[in-house]
Amino acid sequence: PMDFQFSTFQDADSLPLVVEPRGAVVPTIADLVDFIEENRDWLDRNLSRHGGILFRGFAVREVEDFRQVSRAVIPELKPYIEGQSPRSKVADNVYTSTEFPPQYRITLHNELSYAKTPPRRIMFYCHVQPAEGGEPPIVDCRKAYAAMGRGIRERFERKGVRYVKAMHGQDRGLGKSWAQHFETDDKAAVEGYLREGDIDFEWTQEGTLRTSALRPATIRHPVTGEMLWFNQANLWHVTNIDERHRSQILNRCGEANLPTHAYYGDGASIADSDLDQVREVLWNQAVIFPWRQGDVLVLDNYMAAHGRMPYSGPRKILVAMG
């Protein structure tokens, strides 16, 4: 049987639980896949306890290796429909993690928390270790919920978040086109998806698709019942963009046509100071560790939020979810 050692970067319950092979023999991909498939209860239990598991030191070298490990953890990988980030598909529902410019930090968020049914799990694989930076900050959403200022948490909890998006219909424009978002150029199919997802929508005369979705800002974990901070108002809101670019974008398209923006659920503006505090709490709670070649990070997407530190040089992180 495989011999593993377990550790954490901080206290015993913090995320992620680090799983490494003990001894000189590096387990094969088949060994790792067998371990995951034979110890599903262990995996589920530890994901619920820690929020994330980092498999480190295994022979995950190729995209196909990662796909096999992903399929063991998540039998049915989901496509990245409705996804906000620029990504490329590299294999069966395996994507590059983001093609967002490397000099920017990506703020902490739960993947697709603005969708009707967000993926329960998300996995990241370090295919090319970054030369400098590019760490994946992760945060326990139970801790974020507990640490959030009471007034802000109460407002978000009572009102929810309204996510508003404007997707152009041209070959080029600000952000992704609606066809890129939904991986189809069939309008009827997109409208069907939006209705099913409880998303309000309208087409403008210019062919832009505007959508608006009301979602909760906090949820109970479906297994443990714990309260979680679960939204990405901080990522969608225009204050997520640095001031110089923000004023350029607002001048160019106006608030109503921003590629993404967030309001309280009743349509009221979210104060910049509220979002500053949300971001501060999330970053204060974040665990930040450097990627190593071959790392596979499994997150309970409800329990843990993730982001990205700026980096330089080559870096390739792949992602799968479901």
CSV table of C-alpha atoms in Angstrom, one decimal:
chain,number,residue,atom,x,y,z
A,1,PRO,CA,0.0,0.0,0.0
A,2,MET,CA,1.1,3.6,-0.6
A,3,ASP,CA,2.7,5.3,2.3
A,4,PHE,CA,1.7,9.0,2.7
A,5,GLN,CA,2.6,11.8,5.1
A,6,PHE,CA,0.2,14.6,6.0
A,7,SER,CA,0.8,18.2,7.1
A,8,THR,CA,-0.6,21.7,7.0
A,9,PHE,CA,1.1,25.1,6.5
A,10,GLN,CA,-0.5,26.7,9.6
A,11,ASP,CA,-2.5,25.1,12.4
A,12,ALA,CA,-3.9,21.6,12.3
A,13,ASP,CA,-7.3,22.5,10.8
A,14,SER,CA,-6.1,25.1,8.4
A,15,LEU,CA,-6.3,24.6,4.6
A,16,PRO,CA,-5.0,22.9,2.7
A,17,LEU,CA,-4.2,19.5,4.0
A,18,VAL,CA,-0.9,18.6,2.3
A,19,VAL,CA,-0.6,15.0,1.2
A,20,GLU,CA,2.9,13.7,0.1
A,21,PRO,CA,4.4,10.3,-0.6
A,22,ARG,CA,6.7,9.1,2.2
A,23,GLY,CA,9.8,7.2,1.1
A,24,ALA,CA,11.9,7.0,-2.0
A,25,VAL,CA,9.5,5.5,-4.4
A,26,VAL,CA,7.4,8.1,-6.3
A,27,PRO,CA,3.8,6.8,-6.8
A,28,THR,CA,2.6,6.5,-10.4
A,29,ILE,CA,-0.5,8.3,-11.6
A,30,ALA,CA,-2.3,5.0,-11.4
A,31,ASP,CA,-1.3,4.7,-7.7
A,32,LEU,CA,-2.7,8.2,-7.0
A,33,VAL,CA,-5.9,7.6,-9.0
A,34,ASP,CA,-6.4,4.3,-7.1
A,35,PHE,CA,-5.8,5.9,-3.8
A,36,ILE,CA,-8.4,8.6,-4.5
A,37,GLU,CA,-11.0,6.1,-5.8
A,38,GLU,CA,-10.5,3.7,-2.9
A,39,ASN,CA,-10.5,6.5,-0.2
A,40,ARG,CA,-13.5,8.6,-1.4
A,41,ASP,CA,-14.9,8.9,2.2
A,42,TRP,CA,-11.5,10.1,3.5
A,43,LEU,CA,-11.3,12.6,0.7
A,44,ASP,CA,-14.9,13.9,1.3
A,45,ARG,CA,-14.3,14.1,5.0
A,46,ASN,CA,-11.0,16.0,4.8
A,47,LEU,CA,-12.3,18.4,2.1
A,48,SER,CA,-15.2,19.2,4.5
A,49,ARG,CA,-12.8,19.6,7.4
A,50,HIS,CA,-10.0,21.6,5.8
A,51,GLY,CA,-11.7,23.0,2.7
A,52,GLY,CA,-8.7,21.9,0.5
A,53,ILE,CA,-6.2,19.2,-0.2
A,54,LEU,CA,-2.8,19.6,-1.8
A,55,PHE,CA,-1.3,16.5,-3.5
A,56,ARG,CA,2.4,17.3,-3.7
A,57,GLY,CA,5.3,15.2,-4.9
A,58,PHE,CA,3.3,12.9,-7.2
A,59,ALA,CA,4.2,12.1,-10.8
A,60,VAL,CA,1.7,14.5,-12.4
A,61,ARG,CA,3.6,15.6,-15.5
A,62,GLU,CA,1.2,15.8,-18.4
A,63,VAL,CA,-2.2,17.3,-19.1
A,64,GLU,CA,-3.5,13.8,-19.4
A,65,ASP,CA,-2.2,12.9,-15.9
A,66,PHE,CA,-4.1,15.8,-14.4
A,67,ARG,CA,-7.2,14.8,-16.4
A,68,GLN,CA,-7.1,11.3,-14.9
A,69,VAL,CA,-6.6,12.6,-11.4
A,70,SER,CA,-9.4,15.2,-11.9
A,71,ARG,CA,-11.8,12.5,-13.1
A,72,ALA,CA,-11.0,10.4,-10.0
A,73,VAL,CA,-12.0,13.4,-7.7
A,74,ILE,CA,-14.8,14.8,-9.9
A,75,PRO,CA,-16.3,12.0,-12.0
A,76,GLU,CA,-18.1,14.5,-14.3
A,77,LEU,CA,-16.1,17.5,-15.2
A,78,LYS,CA,-18.1,20.6,-16.0
A,79,PRO,CA,-17.5,23.0,-18.9
A,80,TYR,CA,-16.6,26.6,-17.9
A,81,ILE,CA,-20.0,28.1,-19.2
A,82,GLU,CA,-20.8,31.6,-17.9
A,83,GLY,CA,-17.2,31.9,-16.8
A,84,GLN,CA,-15.8,35.4,-16.4
A,85,SER,CA,-12.1,34.8,-16.9
A,86,PRO,CA,-10.3,34.5,-20.3
A,87,ARG,CA,-9.4,30.8,-20.6
A,88,SER,CA,-8.4,28.2,-23.2
A,89,LYS,CA,-9.6,24.6,-23.3
A,90,VAL,CA,-6.7,22.2,-23.4
A,91,ALA,CA,-8.5,18.8,-23.0
A,92,ASP,CA,-11.9,17.4,-22.1
A,93,ASN,CA,-13.2,20.2,-19.8
A,94,VAL,CA,-9.7,21.0,-18.6
A,95,TYR,CA,-8.8,24.7,-19.0
A,96,THR,CA,-5.9,27.1,-18.5
A,97,SER,CA,-6.5,28.8,-15.1
A,98,THR,CA,-6.7,32.3,-16.5
A,99,GLU,CA,-5.1,34.4,-19.1
A,100,PHE,CA,-5.6,37.6,-17.1
A,101,PRO,CA,-2.4,39.7,-17.4
A,102,PRO,CA,0.3,38.5,-15.0
A,103,GLN,CA,1.2,41.8,-13.4
A,104,TYR,CA,-2.2,41.9,-11.6
A,105,ARG,CA,-3.3,40.2,-8.5
A,106,ILE,CA,-6.7,38.4,-8.8
A,107,THR,CA,-8.8,38.9,-5.7
A,108,LEU,CA,-10.3,36.0,-3.7
A,109,HIS,CA,-13.5,34.5,-5.0
A,110,ASN,CA,-15.4,31.2,-5.2
A,111,GLU,CA,-15.6,29.9,-8.7
A,112,LEU,CA,-18.9,30.7,-10.4
A,113,SER,CA,-20.5,31.8,-7.1
A,114,TYR,CA,-22.8,33.9,-9.3
A,115,ALA,CA,-24.2,30.9,-11.1
A,116,LYS,CA,-27.4,29.1,-10.1
A,117,THR,CA,-25.5,25.8,-9.4
A,118,PRO,CA,-21.8,26.6,-8.8
A,119,PRO,CA,-19.4,23.7,-9.1
A,120,ARG,CA,-18.9,21.9,-5.8
A,121,ARG,CA,-15.2,21.2,-6.4
A,122,ILE,CA,-12.4,22.9,-8.3
A,123,MET,CA,-8.9,21.6,-9.0
A,124,PHE,CA,-5.7,23.3,-10.0
A,125,TYR,CA,-2.6,21.7,-11.4
A,126,CYS,CA,0.9,23.3,-11.6
A,127,HIS,CA,2.0,22.3,-15.1
A,128,VAL,CA,4.8,24.9,-15.3
A,129,GLN,CA,6.0,26.2,-12.0
A,130,PRO,CA,6.3,30.0,-12.0
A,131,ALA,CA,9.8,31.5,-11.8
A,132,GLU,CA,8.6,34.3,-9.5
A,133,GLY,CA,5.2,34.9,-7.7
A,134,GLY,CA,2.0,33.5,-9.0
A,135,GLU,CA,1.0,31.8,-5.8
A,136,PRO,CA,-2.6,30.7,-5.3
A,137,PRO,CA,-3.9,32.5,-2.2
A,138,ILE,CA,-6.8,30.5,-0.7
A,139,VAL,CA,-9.2,31.4,2.1
A,140,ASP,CA,-11.5,29.4,4.4
A,141,CYS,CA,-15.0,30.9,3.8
A,142,ARG,CA,-16.1,29.9,7.3
A,143,LYS,CA,-13.3,32.1,8.7
A,144,ALA,CA,-14.2,34.9,6.3
A,145,TYR,CA,-17.8,34.8,7.3
A,146,ALA,CA,-16.9,34.9,11.0
A,147,ALA,CA,-14.4,37.8,10.5
A,148,MET,CA,-16.6,39.9,8.3
A,149,GLY,CA,-17.8,43.2,10.0
A,150,ARG,CA,-21.2,42.6,11.4
A,151,GLY,CA,-22.9,45.6,9.7
A,152,ILE,CA,-21.5,44.6,6.3
A,153,ARG,CA,-22.3,40.9,6.8
A,154,GLU,CA,-25.9,41.7,7.8
A,155,ARG,CA,-26.4,44.0,4.8
A,156,PHE,CA,-25.1,41.4,2.3
A,157,GLU,CA,-27.0,38.6,4.0
A,158,ARG,CA,-30.3,40.5,4.0
A,159,LYS,CA,-30.0,41.9,0.5
A,160,GLY,CA,-27.9,39.4,-1.5
A,161,VAL,CA,-25.9,40.4,-4.5
A,162,ARG,CA,-27.1,41.4,-7.9
A,163,TYR,CA,-24.6,40.5,-10.6
A,164,VAL,CA,-24.9,42.5,-13.8
A,165,LYS,CA,-23.0,41.8,-17.0
A,166,ALA,CA,-22.9,43.3,-20.5
A,167,MET,CA,-21.5,41.0,-23.2
A,168,HIS,CA,-20.9,42.4,-26.6
A,169,GLY,CA,-21.8,40.6,-29.8
A,170,GLN,CA,-18.8,41.7,-32.0
A,171,ASP,CA,-15.5,40.0,-32.8
A,172,ARG,CA,-13.8,42.5,-30.5
A,173,GLY,CA,-15.0,44.6,-27.6
A,174,LEU,CA,-14.5,45.0,-23.9
A,175,GLY,CA,-14.4,41.7,-22.1
A,176,LYS,CA,-15.6,38.4,-23.6
A,177,SER,CA,-18.4,38.3,-26.2
A,178,TRP,CA,-21.6,36.5,-25.3
A,179,ALA,CA,-20.7,33.7,-27.7
A,180,GLN,CA,-17.4,33.2,-25.9
A,181,HIS,CA,-19.1,33.2,-22.5
A,182,PHE,CA,-21.6,30.5,-23.4
A,183,GLU,CA,-19.4,28.5,-25.8
A,184,THR,CA,-22.1,28.8,-28.5
A,185,ASP,CA,-23.4,31.4,-31.0
A,186,ASP,CA,-26.9,30.0,-30.9
A,187,LYS,CA,-29.1,32.8,-29.3
A,188,ALA,CA,-32.0,30.4,-28.5
A,189,ALA,CA,-29.6,28.1,-26.7
A,190,VAL,CA,-28.2,31.0,-24.6
A,191,GLU,CA,-31.7,32.3,-23.8
A,192,GLY,CA,-32.7,28.7,-22.7
A,193,TYR,CA,-29.6,28.6,-20.4
A,194,LEU,CA,-30.4,32.0,-18.9
A,195,ARG,CA,-34.1,31.2,-18.2
A,196,GLU,CA,-33.0,27.9,-16.6
A,197,GLY,CA,-30.4,29.7,-14.5
A,198,ASP,CA,-32.9,32.4,-13.2
A,199,ILE,CA,-31.0,35.1,-15.0
A,200,ASP,CA,-32.9,38.2,-16.3
A,201,PHE,CA,-31.6,39.3,-19.8
A,202,GLU,CA,-32.2,41.7,-22.6
A,203,TRP,CA,-30.6,42.2,-26.0
A,204,THR,CA,-29.7,45.8,-27.0
A,205,GLN,CA,-30.0,47.2,-30.5
A,206,GLU,CA,-26.2,46.9,-30.9
A,207,GLY,CA,-26.4,43.2,-30.2
A,208,THR,CA,-25.1,43.3,-26.6
A,209,LEU,CA,-26.5,40.8,-24.2
A,210,ARG,CA,-27.2,42.3,-20.8
A,211,THR,CA,-27.9,40.0,-17.9
A,212,SER,CA,-28.8,40.4,-14.2
A,213,ALA,CA,-28.8,37.7,-11.6
A,214,LEU,CA,-29.8,37.8,-7.9
A,215,ARG,CA,-27.8,35.4,-5.7
A,216,PRO,CA,-27.2,34.9,-2.0
A,217,ALA,CA,-24.1,36.5,-0.5
A,218,THR,CA,-23.7,33.8,2.2
A,219,ILE,CA,-24.8,30.1,2.2
A,220,ARG,CA,-24.8,27.1,4.5
A,221,HIS,CA,-22.4,24.4,3.5
A,222,PRO,CA,-24.5,21.6,2.0
A,223,VAL,CA,-22.8,18.9,4.1
A,224,THR,CA,-21.6,20.5,7.3
A,225,GLY,CA,-24.3,23.2,7.7
A,226,GLU,CA,-21.6,25.8,8.5
A,227,MET,CA,-22.2,29.4,7.4
A,228,LEU,CA,-19.9,30.6,4.5
A,229,TRP,CA,-19.1,33.9,2.9
A,230,PHE,CA,-20.0,33.0,-0.7
A,231,ASN,CA,-20.1,35.7,-3.3
A,232,GLN,CA,-17.8,37.6,-5.6
A,233,ALA,CA,-19.2,41.1,-5.4
A,234,ASN,CA,-15.6,42.1,-4.7
A,235,LEU,CA,-14.4,40.7,-8.1
A,236,TRP,CA,-17.3,41.9,-10.2
A,237,HIS,CA,-17.6,45.4,-8.8
A,238,VAL,CA,-15.9,48.1,-10.8
A,239,THR,CA,-13.7,49.0,-7.8
A,240,ASN,CA,-11.8,45.8,-8.5
A,241,ILE,CA,-10.1,47.6,-11.4
A,242,ASP,CA,-7.3,50.0,-10.5
A,243,GLU,CA,-8.4,53.7,-10.5
A,244,ARG,CA,-6.7,54.8,-13.8
A,245,HIS,CA,-8.3,51.9,-15.8
A,246,ARG,CA,-11.6,52.2,-13.9
A,247,SER,CA,-12.1,55.9,-15.0
A,248,GLN,CA,-11.2,55.0,-18.6
A,249,ILE,CA,-13.7,52.2,-18.7
A,250,LEU,CA,-16.4,54.2,-17.0
A,251,ASN,CA,-15.8,57.1,-19.5
A,252,ARG,CA,-15.9,54.7,-22.4
A,253,CYS,CA,-19.0,52.7,-21.6
A,254,GLY,CA,-20.8,54.1,-18.5
A,255,GLU,CA,-21.9,52.1,-15.5
A,256,ALA,CA,-24.8,50.5,-17.4
A,257,ASN,CA,-22.6,48.9,-20.0
A,258,LEU,CA,-19.7,47.7,-17.8
A,259,PRO,CA,-18.6,44.2,-18.7
A,260,THR,CA,-19.4,43.2,-15.0
A,261,HIS,CA,-20.6,45.1,-12.0
A,262,ALA,CA,-22.3,44.2,-8.7
A,263,TYR,CA,-25.0,45.8,-6.6
A,264,TYR,CA,-26.9,44.8,-3.5
A,265,GLY,CA,-29.8,42.5,-4.4
A,266,ASP,CA,-32.3,45.4,-4.2
A,267,GLY,CA,-30.3,47.3,-6.8
A,268,ALA,CA,-28.7,49.7,-4.4
A,269,SER,CA,-25.1,50.6,-4.9
A,270,ILE,CA,-22.5,48.8,-2.7
A,271,ALA,CA,-20.4,51.4,-1.0
A,272,ASP,CA,-16.7,51.3,-2.0
A,273,SER,CA,-15.8,51.3,1.7
A,274,ASP,CA,-17.9,48.1,2.2
A,275,LEU,CA,-16.0,46.4,-0.6
A,276,ASP,CA,-12.6,47.6,0.8
A,277,GLN,CA,-13.5,46.0,4.1
A,278,VAL,CA,-14.6,42.7,2.3
A,279,ARG,CA,-11.3,42.5,0.4
A,280,GLU,CA,-9.3,43.3,3.6
A,281,VAL,CA,-11.0,40.5,5.6
A,282,LEU,CA,-10.5,38.0,2.7
A,283,TRP,CA,-6.8,38.9,2.3
A,284,ASN,CA,-6.2,38.9,6.0
A,285,GLN,CA,-7.5,35.3,6.2
A,286,ALA,CA,-5.7,34.1,3.1
A,287,VAL,CA,-3.1,31.2,3.2
A,288,ILE,CA,-0.4,31.8,0.6
A,289,PHE,CA,2.1,29.1,-0.5
A,290,PRO,CA,4.3,28.8,-3.6
A,291,TRP,CA,3.4,26.4,-6.3
A,292,ARG,CA,5.7,23.4,-6.9
A,293,GLN,CA,5.9,21.5,-10.2
A,294,GLY,CA,3.3,18.8,-10.3
A,295,ASP,CA,1.1,20.2,-7.4
A,296,VAL,CA,-2.6,19.3,-7.6
A,297,LEU,CA,-4.8,21.4,-5.4
A,298,VAL,CA,-8.3,20.2,-4.7
A,299,LEU,CA,-10.7,22.8,-3.2
A,300,ASP,CA,-14.2,22.5,-1.9
A,301,ASN,CA,-15.5,25.4,-3.9
A,302,TYR,CA,-18.1,26.3,-1.3
A,303,MET,CA,-15.7,26.1,1.6
A,304,ALA,CA,-12.7,27.8,0.0
A,305,ALA,CA,-12.1,30.9,-2.1
A,306,HIS,CA,-9.1,31.3,-4.3
A,307,GLY,CA,-7.1,34.0,-6.1
A,308,ARG,CA,-3.8,34.6,-7.8
A,309,MET,CA,-0.7,36.6,-6.9
A,310,PRO,CA,1.1,38.6,-9.7
A,311,TYR,CA,4.0,36.7,-11.4
A,312,SER,CA,6.7,37.1,-14.0
A,313,GLY,CA,8.2,34.6,-16.4
A,314,PRO,CA,6.5,31.4,-17.7
A,315,ARG,CA,3.7,29.9,-15.6
A,316,LYS,CA,1.0,27.4,-16.6
A,317,ILE,CA,-1.7,26.4,-14.1
A,318,LEU,CA,-4.6,24.2,-15.4
A,319,VAL,CA,-8.0,23.9,-13.9
A,320,ALA,CA,-10.9,21.5,-13.8
A,321,MET,CA,-14.2,21.7,-11.9
A,322,GLY,CA,-17.5,19.9,-11.3
